[in-house]
N, CA and C of each residue as an Amber inpcrd file, in Angstrom:
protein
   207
  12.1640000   3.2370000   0.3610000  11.7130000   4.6000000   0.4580000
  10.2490000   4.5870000   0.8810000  10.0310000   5.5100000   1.6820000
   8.0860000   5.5480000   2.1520000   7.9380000   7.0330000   1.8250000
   6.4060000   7.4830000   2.0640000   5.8660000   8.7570000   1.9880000
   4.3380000   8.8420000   2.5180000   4.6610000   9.4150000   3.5180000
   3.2280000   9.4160000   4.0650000   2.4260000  10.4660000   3.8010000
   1.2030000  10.2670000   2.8760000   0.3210000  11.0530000   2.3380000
  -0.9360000  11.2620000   3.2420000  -0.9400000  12.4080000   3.4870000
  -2.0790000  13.1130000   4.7270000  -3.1630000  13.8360000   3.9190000
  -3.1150000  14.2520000   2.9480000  -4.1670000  14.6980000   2.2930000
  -4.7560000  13.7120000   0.6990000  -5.4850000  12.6770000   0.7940000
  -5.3240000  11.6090000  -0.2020000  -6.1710000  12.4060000  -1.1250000
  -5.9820000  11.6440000  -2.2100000  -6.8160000  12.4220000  -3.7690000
  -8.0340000  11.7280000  -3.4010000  -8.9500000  12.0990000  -4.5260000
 -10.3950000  11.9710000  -4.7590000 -10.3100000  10.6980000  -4.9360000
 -10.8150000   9.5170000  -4.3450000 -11.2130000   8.0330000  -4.0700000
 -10.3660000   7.2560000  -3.4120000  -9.5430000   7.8610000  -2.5470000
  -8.6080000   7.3740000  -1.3020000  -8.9000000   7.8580000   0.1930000
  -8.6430000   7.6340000   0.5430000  -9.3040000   7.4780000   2.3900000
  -7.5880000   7.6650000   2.9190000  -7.1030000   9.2060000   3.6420000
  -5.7430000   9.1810000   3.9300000  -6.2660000   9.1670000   5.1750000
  -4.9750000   9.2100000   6.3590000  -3.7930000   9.3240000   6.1180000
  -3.2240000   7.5310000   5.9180000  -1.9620000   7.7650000   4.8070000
  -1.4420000   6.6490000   4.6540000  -0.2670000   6.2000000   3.8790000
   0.4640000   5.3860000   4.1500000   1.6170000   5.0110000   3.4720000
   1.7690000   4.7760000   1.8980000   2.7780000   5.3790000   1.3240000
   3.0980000   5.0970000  -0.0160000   4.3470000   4.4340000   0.0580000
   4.9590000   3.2490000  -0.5220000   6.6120000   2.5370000  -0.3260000
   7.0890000   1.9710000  -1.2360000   8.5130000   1.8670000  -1.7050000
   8.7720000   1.6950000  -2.7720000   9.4270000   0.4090000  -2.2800000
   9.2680000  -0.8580000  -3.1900000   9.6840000  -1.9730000  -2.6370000
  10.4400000  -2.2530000  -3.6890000  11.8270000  -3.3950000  -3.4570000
  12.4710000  -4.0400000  -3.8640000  12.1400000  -4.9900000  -4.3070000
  12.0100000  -5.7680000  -5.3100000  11.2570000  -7.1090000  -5.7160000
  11.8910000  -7.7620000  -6.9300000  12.4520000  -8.5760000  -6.6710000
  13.1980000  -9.2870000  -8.1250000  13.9560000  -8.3290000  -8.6780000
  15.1190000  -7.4250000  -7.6930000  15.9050000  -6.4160000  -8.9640000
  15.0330000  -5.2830000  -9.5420000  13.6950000  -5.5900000  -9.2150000
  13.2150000  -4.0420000  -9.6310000  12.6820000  -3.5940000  -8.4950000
  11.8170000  -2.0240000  -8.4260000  11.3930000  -1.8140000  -7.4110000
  10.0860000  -0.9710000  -7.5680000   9.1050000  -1.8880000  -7.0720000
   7.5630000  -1.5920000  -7.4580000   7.2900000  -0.2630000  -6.2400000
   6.4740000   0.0960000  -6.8520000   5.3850000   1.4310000  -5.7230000
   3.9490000   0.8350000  -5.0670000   3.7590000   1.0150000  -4.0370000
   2.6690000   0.5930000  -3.7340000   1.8290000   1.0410000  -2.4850000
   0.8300000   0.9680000  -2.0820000   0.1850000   1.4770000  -1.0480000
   0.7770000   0.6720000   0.1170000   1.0070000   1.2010000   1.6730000
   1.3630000   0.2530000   2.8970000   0.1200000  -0.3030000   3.4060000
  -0.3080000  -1.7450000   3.7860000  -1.1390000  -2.0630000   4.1210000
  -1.0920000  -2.5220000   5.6420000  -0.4870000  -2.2520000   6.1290000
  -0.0520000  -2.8920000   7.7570000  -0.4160000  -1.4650000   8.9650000
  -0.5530000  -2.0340000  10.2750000  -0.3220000  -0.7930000  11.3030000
   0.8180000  -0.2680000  11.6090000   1.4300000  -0.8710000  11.5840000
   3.0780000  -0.8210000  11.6500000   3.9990000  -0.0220000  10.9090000
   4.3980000   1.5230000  11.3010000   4.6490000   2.2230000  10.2270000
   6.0890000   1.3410000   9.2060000   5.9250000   1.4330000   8.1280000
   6.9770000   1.3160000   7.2470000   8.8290000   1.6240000   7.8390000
   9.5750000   0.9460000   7.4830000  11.4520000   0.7460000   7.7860000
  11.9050000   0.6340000   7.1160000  12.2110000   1.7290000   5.9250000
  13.4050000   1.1940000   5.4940000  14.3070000   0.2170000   5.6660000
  14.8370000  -1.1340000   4.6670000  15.1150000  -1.9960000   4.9210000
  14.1630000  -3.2590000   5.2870000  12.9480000  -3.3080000   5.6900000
  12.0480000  -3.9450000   6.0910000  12.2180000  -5.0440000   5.2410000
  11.6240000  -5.8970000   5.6880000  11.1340000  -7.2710000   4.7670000
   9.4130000  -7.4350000   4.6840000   9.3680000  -6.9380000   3.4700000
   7.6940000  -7.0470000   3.0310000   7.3020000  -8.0680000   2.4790000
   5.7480000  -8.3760000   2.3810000   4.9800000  -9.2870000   1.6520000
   3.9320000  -8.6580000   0.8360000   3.3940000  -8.7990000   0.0570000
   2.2970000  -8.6230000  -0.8500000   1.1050000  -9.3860000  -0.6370000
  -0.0330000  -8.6200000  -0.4920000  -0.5390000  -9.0010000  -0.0420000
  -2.1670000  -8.1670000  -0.9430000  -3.3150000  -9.4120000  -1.2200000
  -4.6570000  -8.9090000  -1.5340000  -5.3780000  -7.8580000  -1.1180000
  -5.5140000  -7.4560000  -1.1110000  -6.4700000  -5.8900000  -0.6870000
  -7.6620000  -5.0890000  -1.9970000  -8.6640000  -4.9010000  -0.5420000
  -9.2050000  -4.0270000  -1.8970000  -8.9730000  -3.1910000  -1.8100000
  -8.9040000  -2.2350000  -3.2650000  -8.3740000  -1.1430000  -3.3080000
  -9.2540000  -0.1340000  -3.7290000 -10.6600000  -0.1700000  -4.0530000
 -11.5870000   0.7870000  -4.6410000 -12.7100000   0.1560000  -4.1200000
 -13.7080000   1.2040000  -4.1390000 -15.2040000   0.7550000  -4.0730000
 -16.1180000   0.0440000  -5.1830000 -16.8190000  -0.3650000  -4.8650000
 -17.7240000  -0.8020000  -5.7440000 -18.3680000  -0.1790000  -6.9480000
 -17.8520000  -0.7430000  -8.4180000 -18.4510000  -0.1980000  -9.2680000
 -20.0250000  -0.0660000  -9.7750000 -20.6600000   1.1220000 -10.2720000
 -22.1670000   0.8790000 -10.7970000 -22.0600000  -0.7140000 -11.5460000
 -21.0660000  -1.3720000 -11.6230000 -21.9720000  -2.9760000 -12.1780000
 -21.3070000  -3.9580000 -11.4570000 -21.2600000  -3.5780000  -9.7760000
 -20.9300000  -4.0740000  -8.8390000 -19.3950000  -4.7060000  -8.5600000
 -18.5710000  -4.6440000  -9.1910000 -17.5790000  -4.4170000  -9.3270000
 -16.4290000  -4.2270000  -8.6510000 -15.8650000  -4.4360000  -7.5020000
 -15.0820000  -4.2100000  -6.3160000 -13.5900000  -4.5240000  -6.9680000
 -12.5970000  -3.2670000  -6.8330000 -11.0990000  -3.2770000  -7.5080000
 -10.5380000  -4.1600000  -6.3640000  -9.6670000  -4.7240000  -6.5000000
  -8.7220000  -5.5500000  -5.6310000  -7.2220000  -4.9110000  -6.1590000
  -6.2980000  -4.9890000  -5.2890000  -4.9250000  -4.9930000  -5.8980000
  -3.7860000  -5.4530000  -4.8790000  -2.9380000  -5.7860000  -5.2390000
  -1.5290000  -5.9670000  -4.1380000  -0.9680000  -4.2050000  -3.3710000
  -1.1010000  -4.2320000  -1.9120000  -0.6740000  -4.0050000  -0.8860000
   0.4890000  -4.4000000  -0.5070000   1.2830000  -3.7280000   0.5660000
   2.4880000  -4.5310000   1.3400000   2.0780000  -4.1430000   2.7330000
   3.0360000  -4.9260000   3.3370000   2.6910000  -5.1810000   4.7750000
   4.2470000  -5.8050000   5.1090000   4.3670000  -5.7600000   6.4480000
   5.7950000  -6.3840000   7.0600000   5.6370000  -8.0210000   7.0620000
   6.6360000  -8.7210000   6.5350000   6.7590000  -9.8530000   6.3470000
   6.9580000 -10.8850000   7.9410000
């Protein structure tokens, strides 16, 4: 499943993919990290990304992304 969000909340930068992935029998949510719009069915990877800005004690969030495998 995808959803492309055009108006992002307060500390997101849109427009951009939201996708629900298959992973070990369950199925995680996550931001799309690729140019390549999202396919149902696709074969994804997980992948490092940062995901927030820098905190007042310098601080930079990281998290898992997907992208086409």
């Amino acid at each position: 499943s995808k959803t492309r969000i055009i108006e992002a909340p307060a500390g997101f930068v849109g427009p951009y993919w939201v996708v629900l992935v298959q992973l070990g029998g369950r199925r995680v949510v996550g931001q799309w990290a690729d140019e390549v719009e999202p396919k149902i069915g696709m074969k994804t990877v997980g992948v490092l990304r940062r995901i927030g800005e820098a905190e007042p004690a310098g601080v930079i969030e990281y998290g898992v992304k997907w992208r086409k495998a």
